[in-house]
PDB file of C-alpha atoms in Angstrom:
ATOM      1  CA  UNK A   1     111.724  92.571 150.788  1.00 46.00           C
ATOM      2  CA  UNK A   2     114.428  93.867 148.608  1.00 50.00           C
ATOM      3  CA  UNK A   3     113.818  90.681 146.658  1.00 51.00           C
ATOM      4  CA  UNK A   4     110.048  91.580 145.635  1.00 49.00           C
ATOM      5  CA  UNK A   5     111.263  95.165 145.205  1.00 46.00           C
ATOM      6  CA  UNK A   6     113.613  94.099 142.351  1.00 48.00           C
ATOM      7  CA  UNK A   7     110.850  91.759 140.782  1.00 44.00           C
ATOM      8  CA  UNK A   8     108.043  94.952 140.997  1.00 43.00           C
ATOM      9  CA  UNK A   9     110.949  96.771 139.616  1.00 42.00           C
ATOM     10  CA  UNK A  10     111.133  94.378 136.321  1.00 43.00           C
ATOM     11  CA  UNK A  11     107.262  94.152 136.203  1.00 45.00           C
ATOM     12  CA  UNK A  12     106.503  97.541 136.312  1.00 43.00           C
ATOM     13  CA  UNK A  13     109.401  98.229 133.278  1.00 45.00           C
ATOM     14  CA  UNK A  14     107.672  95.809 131.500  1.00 45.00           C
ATOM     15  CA  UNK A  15     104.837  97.273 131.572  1.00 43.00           C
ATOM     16  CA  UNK A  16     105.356 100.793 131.129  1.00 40.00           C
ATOM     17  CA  UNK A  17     107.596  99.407 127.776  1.00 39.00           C
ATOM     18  CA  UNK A  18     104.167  97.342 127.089  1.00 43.00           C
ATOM     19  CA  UNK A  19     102.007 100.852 126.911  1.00 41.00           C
ATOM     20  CA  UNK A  20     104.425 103.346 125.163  1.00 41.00           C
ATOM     21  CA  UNK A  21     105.149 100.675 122.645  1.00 40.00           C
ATOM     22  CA  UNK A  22     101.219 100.285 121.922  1.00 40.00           C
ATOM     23  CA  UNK A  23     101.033 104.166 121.999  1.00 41.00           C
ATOM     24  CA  UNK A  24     103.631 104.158 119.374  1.00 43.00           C
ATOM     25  CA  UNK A  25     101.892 101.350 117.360  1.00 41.00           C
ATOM     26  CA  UNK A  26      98.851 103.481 117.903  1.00 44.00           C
ATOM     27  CA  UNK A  27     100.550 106.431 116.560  1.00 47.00           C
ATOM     28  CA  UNK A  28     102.590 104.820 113.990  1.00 48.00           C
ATOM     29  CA  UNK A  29      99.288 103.398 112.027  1.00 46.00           C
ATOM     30  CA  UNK A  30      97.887 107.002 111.936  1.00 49.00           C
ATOM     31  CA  UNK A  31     100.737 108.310 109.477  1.00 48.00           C
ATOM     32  CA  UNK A  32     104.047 106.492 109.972  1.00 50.00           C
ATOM     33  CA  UNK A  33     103.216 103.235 108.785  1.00 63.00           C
ATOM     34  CA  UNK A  34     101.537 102.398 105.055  1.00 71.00           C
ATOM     35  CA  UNK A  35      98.090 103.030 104.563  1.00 86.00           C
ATOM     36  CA  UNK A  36      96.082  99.075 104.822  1.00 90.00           C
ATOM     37  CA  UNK A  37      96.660  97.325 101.833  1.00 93.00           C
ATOM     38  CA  UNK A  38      94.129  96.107  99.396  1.00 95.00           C
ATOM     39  CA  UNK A  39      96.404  93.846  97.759  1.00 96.00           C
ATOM     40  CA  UNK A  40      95.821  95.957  94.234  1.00 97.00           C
ATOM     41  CA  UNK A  41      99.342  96.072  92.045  1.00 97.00           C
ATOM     42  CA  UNK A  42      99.924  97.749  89.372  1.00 97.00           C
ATOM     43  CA  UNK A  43     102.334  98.246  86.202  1.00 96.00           C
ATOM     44  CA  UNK A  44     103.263 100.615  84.130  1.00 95.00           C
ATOM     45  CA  UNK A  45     101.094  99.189  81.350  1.00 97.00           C
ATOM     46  CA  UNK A  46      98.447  99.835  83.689  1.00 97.00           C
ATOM     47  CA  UNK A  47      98.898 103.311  83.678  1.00 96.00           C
ATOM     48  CA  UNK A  48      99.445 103.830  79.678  1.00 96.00           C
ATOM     49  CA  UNK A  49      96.320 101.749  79.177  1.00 97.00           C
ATOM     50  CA  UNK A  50      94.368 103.963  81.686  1.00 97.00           C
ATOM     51  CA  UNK A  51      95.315 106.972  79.792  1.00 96.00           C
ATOM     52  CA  UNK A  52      94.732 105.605  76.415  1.00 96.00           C
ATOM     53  CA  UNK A  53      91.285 105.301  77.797  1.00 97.00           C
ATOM     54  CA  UNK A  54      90.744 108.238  78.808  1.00 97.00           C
ATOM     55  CA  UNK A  55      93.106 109.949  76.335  1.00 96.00           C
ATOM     56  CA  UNK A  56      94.283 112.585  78.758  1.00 95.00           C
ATOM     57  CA  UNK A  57      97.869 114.453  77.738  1.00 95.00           C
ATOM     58  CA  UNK A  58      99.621 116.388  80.358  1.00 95.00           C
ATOM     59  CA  UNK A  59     102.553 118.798  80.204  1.00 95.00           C
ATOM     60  CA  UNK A  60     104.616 120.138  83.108  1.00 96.00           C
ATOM     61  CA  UNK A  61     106.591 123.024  82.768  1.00 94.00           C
ATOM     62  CA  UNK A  62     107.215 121.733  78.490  1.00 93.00           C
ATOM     63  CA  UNK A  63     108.155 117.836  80.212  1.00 93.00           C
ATOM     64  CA  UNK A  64     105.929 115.182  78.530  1.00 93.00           C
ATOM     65  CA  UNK A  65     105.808 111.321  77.568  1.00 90.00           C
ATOM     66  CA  UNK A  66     109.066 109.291  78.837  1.00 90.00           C
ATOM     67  CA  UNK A  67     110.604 112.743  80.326  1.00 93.00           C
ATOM     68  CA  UNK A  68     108.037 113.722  82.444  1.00 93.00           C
ATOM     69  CA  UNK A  69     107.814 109.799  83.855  1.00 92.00           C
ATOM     70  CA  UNK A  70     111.375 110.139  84.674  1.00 91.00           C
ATOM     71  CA  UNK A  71     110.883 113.749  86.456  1.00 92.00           C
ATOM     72  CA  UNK A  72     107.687 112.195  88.174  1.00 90.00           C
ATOM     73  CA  UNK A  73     109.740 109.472  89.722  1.00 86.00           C
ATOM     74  CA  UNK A  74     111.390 111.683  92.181  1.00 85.00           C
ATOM     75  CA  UNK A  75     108.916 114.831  92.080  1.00 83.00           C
ATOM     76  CA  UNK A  76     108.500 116.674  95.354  1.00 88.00           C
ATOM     77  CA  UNK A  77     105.268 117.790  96.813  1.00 91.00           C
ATOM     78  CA  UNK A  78     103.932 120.838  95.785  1.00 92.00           C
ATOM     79  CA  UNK A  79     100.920 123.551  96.182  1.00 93.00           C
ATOM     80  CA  UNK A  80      98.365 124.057  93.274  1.00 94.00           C
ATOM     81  CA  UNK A  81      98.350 127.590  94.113  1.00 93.00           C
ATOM     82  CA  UNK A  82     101.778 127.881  92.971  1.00 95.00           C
ATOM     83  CA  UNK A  83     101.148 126.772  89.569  1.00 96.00           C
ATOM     84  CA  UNK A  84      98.782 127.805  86.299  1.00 96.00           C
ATOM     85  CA  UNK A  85      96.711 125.145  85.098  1.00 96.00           C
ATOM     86  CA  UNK A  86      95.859 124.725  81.895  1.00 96.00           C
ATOM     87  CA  UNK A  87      92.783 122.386  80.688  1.00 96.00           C
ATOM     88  CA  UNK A  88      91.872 122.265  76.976  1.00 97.00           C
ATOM     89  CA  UNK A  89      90.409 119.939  74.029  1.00 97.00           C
ATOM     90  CA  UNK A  90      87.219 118.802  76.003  1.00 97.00           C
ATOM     91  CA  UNK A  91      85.383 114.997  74.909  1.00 97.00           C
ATOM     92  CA  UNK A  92      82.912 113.076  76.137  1.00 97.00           C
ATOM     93  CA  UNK A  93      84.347 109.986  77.090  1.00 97.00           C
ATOM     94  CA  UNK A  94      82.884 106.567  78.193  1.00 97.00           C
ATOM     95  CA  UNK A  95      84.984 103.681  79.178  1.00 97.00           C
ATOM     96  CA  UNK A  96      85.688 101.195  82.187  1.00 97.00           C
ATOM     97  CA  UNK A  97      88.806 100.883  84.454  1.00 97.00           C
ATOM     98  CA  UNK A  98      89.909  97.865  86.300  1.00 97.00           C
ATOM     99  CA  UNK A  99      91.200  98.112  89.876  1.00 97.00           C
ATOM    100  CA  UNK A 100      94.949  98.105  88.594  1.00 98.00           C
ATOM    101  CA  UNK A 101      94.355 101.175  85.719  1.00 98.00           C
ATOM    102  CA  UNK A 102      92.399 102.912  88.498  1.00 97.00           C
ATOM    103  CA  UNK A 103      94.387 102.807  91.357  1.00 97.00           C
ATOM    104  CA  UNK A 104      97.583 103.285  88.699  1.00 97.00           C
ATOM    105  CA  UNK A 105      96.014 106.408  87.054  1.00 96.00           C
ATOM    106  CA  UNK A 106      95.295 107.981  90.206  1.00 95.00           C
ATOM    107  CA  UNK A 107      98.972 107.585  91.946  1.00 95.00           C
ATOM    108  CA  UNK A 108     100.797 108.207  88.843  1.00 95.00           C
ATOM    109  CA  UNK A 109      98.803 111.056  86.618  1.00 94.00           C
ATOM    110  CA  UNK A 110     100.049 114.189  88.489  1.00 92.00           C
ATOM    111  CA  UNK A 111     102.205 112.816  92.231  1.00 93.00           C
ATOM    112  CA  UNK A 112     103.400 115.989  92.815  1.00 92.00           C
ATOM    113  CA  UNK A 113     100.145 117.152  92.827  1.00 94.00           C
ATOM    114  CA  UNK A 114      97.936 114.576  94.302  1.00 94.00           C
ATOM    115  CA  UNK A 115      97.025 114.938  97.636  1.00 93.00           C
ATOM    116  CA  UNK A 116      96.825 110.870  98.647  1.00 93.00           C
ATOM    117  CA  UNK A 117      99.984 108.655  98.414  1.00 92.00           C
ATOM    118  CA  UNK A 118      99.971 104.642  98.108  1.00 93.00           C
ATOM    119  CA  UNK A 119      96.190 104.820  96.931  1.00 94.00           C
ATOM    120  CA  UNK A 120      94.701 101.801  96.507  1.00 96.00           C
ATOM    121  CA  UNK A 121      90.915 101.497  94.904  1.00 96.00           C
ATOM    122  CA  UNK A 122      89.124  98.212  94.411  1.00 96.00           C
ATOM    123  CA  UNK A 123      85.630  96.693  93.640  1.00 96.00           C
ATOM    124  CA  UNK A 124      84.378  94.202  95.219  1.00 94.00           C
ATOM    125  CA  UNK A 125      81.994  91.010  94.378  1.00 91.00           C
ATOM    126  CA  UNK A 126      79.205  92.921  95.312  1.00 91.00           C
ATOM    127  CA  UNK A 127      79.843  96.777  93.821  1.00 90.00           C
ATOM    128  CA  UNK A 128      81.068  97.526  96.947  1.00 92.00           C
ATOM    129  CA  UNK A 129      84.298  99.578  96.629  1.00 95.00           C
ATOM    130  CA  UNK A 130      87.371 100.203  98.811  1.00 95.00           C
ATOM    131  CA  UNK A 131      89.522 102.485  98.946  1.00 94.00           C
ATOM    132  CA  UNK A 132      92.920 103.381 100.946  1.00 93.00           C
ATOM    133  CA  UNK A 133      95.785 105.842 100.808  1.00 91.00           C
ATOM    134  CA  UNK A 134      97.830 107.929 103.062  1.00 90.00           C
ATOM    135  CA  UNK A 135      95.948 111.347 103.102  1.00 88.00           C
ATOM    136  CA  UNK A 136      98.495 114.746 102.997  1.00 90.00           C
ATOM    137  CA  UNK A 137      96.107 116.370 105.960  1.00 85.00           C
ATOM    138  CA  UNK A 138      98.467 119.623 105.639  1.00 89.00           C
ATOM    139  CA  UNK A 139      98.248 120.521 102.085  1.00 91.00           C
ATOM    140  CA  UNK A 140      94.490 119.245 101.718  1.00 89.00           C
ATOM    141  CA  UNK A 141      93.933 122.059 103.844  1.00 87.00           C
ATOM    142  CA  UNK A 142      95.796 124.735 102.574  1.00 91.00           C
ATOM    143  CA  UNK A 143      94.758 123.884  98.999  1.00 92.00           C
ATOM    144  CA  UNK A 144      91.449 122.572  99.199  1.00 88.00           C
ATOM    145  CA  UNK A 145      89.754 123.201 102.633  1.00 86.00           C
ATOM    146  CA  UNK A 146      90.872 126.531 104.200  1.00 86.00           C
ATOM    147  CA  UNK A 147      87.828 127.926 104.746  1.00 84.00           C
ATOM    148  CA  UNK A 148      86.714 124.840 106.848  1.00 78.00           C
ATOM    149  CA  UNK A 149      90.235 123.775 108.518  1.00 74.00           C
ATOM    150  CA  UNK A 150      89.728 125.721 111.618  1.00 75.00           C
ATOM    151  CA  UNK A 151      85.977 123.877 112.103  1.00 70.00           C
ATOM    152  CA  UNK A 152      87.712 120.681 112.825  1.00 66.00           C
ATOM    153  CA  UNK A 153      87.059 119.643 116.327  1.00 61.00           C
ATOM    154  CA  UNK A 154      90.226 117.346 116.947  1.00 62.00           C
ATOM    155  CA  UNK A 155      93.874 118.079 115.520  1.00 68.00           C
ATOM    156  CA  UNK A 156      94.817 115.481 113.141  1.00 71.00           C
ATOM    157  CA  UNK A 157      98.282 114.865 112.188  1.00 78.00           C
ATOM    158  CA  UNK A 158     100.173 116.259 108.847  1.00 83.00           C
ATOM    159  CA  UNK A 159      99.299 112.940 107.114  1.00 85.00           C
ATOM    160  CA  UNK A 160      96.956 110.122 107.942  1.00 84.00           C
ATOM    161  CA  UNK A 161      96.166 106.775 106.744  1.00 87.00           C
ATOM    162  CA  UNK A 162      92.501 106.221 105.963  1.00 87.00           C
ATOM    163  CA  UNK A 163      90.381 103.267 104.940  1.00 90.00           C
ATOM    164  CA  UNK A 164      86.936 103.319 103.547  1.00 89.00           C
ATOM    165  CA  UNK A 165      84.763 100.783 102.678  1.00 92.00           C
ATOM    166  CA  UNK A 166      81.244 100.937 101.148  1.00 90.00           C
ATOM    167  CA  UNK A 167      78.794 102.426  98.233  1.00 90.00           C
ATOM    168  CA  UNK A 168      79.762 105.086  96.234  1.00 88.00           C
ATOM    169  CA  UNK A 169      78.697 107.078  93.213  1.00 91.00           C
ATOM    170  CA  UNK A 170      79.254 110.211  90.703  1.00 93.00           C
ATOM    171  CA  UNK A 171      76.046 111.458  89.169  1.00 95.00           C
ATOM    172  CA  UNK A 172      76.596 114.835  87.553  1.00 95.00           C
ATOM    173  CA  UNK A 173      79.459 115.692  89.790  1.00 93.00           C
ATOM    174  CA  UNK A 174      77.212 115.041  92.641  1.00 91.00           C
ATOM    175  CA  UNK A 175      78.836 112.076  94.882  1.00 88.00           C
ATOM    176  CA  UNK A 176      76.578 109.958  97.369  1.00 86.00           C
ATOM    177  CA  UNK A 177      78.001 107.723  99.257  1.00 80.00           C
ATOM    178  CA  UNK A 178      76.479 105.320 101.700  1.00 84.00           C
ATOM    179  CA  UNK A 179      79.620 104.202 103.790  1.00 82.00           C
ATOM    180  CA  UNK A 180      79.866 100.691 105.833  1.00 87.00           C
ATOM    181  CA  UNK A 181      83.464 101.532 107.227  1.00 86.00           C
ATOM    182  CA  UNK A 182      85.614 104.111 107.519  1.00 83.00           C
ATOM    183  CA  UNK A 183      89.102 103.854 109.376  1.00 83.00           C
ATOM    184  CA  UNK A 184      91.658 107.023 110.629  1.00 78.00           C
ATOM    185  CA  UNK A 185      94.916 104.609 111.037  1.00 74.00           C
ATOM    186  CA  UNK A 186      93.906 102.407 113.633  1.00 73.00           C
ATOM    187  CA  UNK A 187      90.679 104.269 114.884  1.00 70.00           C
ATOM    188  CA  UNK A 188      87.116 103.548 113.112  1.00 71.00           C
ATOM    189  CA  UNK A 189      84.821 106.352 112.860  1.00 68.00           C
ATOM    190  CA  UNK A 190      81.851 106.034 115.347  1.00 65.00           C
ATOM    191  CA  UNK A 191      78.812 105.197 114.219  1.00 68.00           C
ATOM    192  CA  UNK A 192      77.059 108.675 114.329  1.00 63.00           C
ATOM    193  CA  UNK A 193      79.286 109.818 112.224  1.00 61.00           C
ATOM    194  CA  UNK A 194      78.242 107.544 109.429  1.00 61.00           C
ATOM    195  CA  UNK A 195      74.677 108.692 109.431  1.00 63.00           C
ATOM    196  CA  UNK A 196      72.898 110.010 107.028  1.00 62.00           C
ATOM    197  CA  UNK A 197      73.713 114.297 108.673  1.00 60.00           C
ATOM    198  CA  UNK A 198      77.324 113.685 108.573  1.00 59.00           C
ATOM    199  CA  UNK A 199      77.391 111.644 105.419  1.00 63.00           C
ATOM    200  CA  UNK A 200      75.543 114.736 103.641  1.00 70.00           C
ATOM    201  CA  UNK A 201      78.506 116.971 104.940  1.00 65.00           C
ATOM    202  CA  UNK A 202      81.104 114.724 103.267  1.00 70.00           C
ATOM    203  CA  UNK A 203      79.341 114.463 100.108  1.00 71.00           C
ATOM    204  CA  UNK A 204      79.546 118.264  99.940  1.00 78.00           C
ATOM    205  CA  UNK A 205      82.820 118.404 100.496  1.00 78.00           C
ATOM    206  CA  UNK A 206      84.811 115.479  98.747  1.00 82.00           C
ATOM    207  CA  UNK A 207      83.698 116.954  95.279  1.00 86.00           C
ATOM    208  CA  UNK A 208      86.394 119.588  95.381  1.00 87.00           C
ATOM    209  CA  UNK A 209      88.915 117.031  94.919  1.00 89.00           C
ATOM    210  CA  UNK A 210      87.940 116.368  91.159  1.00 90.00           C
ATOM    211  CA  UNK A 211      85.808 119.374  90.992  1.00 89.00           C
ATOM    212  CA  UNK A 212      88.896 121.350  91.093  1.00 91.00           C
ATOM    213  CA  UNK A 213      89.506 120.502  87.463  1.00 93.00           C
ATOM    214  CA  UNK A 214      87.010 123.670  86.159  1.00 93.00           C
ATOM    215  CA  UNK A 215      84.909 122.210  83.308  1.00 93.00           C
ATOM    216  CA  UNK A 216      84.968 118.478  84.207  1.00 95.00           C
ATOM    217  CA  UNK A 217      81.507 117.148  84.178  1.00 96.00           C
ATOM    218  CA  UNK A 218      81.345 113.307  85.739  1.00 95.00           C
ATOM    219  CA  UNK A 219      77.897 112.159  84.285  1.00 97.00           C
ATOM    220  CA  UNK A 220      78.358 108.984  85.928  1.00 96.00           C
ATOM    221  CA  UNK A 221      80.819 107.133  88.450  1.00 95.00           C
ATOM    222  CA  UNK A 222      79.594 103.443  89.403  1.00 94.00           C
ATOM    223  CA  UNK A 223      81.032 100.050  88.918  1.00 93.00           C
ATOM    224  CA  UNK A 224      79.650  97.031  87.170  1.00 93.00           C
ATOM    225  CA  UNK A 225      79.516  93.351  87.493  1.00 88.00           C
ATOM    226  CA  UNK A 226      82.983  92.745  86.331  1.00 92.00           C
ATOM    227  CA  UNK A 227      84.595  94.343  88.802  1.00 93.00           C
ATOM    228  CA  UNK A 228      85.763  97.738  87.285  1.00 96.00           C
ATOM    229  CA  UNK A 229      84.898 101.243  87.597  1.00 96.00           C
ATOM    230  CA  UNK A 230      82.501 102.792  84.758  1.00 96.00           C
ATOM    231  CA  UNK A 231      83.008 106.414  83.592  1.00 97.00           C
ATOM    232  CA  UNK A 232      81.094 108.781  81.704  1.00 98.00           C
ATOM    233  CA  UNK A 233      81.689 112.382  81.414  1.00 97.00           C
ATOM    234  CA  UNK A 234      83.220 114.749  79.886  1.00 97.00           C
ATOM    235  CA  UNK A 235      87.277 115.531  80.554  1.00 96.00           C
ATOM    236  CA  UNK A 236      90.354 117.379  79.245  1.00 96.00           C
ATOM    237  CA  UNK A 237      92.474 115.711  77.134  1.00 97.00           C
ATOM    238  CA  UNK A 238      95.374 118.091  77.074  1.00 97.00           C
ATOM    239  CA  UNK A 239      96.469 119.180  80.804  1.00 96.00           C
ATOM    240  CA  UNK A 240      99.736 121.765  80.409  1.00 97.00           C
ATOM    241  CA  UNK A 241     101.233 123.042  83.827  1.00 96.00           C
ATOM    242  CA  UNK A 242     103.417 126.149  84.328  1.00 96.00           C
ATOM    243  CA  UNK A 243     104.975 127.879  87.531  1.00 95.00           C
ATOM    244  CA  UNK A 244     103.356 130.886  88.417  1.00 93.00           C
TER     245      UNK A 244
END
């Protein structure tokens, strides 16, 4: 008796080792672990072609060009609310960016800033694009979503690691998306959340990311046959950024 006491003893540890270790694996792909990788790597001639492109100049706090790279390596989070933006020297500008100058441009312009870490953005064969990051849940609500952060129906951790997958445009600052996947670390959104209602929601609400630039006017946002994301609109070319 004692015998099959000790062995329920050792199968029962096993298991219970078995479920809090997937409960941490579950847990861990939400936040603690990188975002899914899309296998998109960039340089730093990635990035200085992507802003010769679009010809955009930013200053922080009188830090530019090789300085303000070396300040940006280890820049801490921060709160757009805490600083004065500055956007001046408006142009029309047209050009295409390929997976690497997109996805280096968008991690690398302002960090400190930028509310998504390790982004990755890539078009497929088809126009289909992909996208995935780790999402700062906390300060996308304080900065951009405060009056909606209480609707939220479940509590979602401080950051999160999303995946999306699927259609998506810019036509006068208007987005529309029509989504084939979208991922919250391990979980997949359910299906009734991807229809048309709840897509309308989102495509209210993502424009405040770029919209939060006053004055930017995205004309159009698509991709073409090549493979790289098309732009046309109109953007600042000189950014400055002071402390309030």
């Amino acid at each position: 008796m004692s015998e099959n006491k000790g062995k329920f003893k050792y199968v029962f540890l096993a298991v219970v080792i078995l479920v809090l270790g997937s409960l941490f694996w579950a847990y861990a792909s939400f936040s603690l672990l990188g975002p899914k990788d899309l296998g998109v790597r960039y340089t730093h001639e990635d990035y200085l072609s992507a802003l010769e492109k679009t010809g955009i100049q930013v200053e922080y706090e009188g830090l530019t060009g090789e300085e303000l790279e070396e300040y940006k390596k280890n820049a801490e989070k921060k709160s757009i609310h805490d600083y004065d933006f500055e956007f001046s020297d408006y142009e029309r500008k047209e050009f295409t960016l390929s997976d690497e100058e997109a996805t280096a441009l968008l991690n690398e312009l302002a960090p400190g800033f930028w509310w998504f870490d390790d982004l990755q953005v890539k078009v497929l064969p088809d126009g289909t694009m992909e996208g995935s990051s780790k999402a700062d849940i906390k300060r996308l609500k304080t900065d951009l979503y405060s009056d909606v952060a209480d609707d939220v129906p479940l509590p979602l951790p401080d950051s999160l690691n999303i995946y999306s997958k699927g259609r998506v445009s810019v036509t006068n600052n208007q987005l529309s998306g029509d989504p084939e996947t979208f991922d919250l670390g391990p979980v997949s959104l359910p299906d009734k959340y991807m229809e048309e209602e709840s897509v309308s929601v989102m495509e209210e609400y993502f424009p405040r990311i770029y919209t939060v630039v006053p004055g930017l006017e995205i004309k159009s946002l698509s991709s073409n046959s090549d493979g790289e994301f098309v732009f046309d609109g109109v953007i600042p070319q000189k950014v400055s950024v002071t402390k309030k």
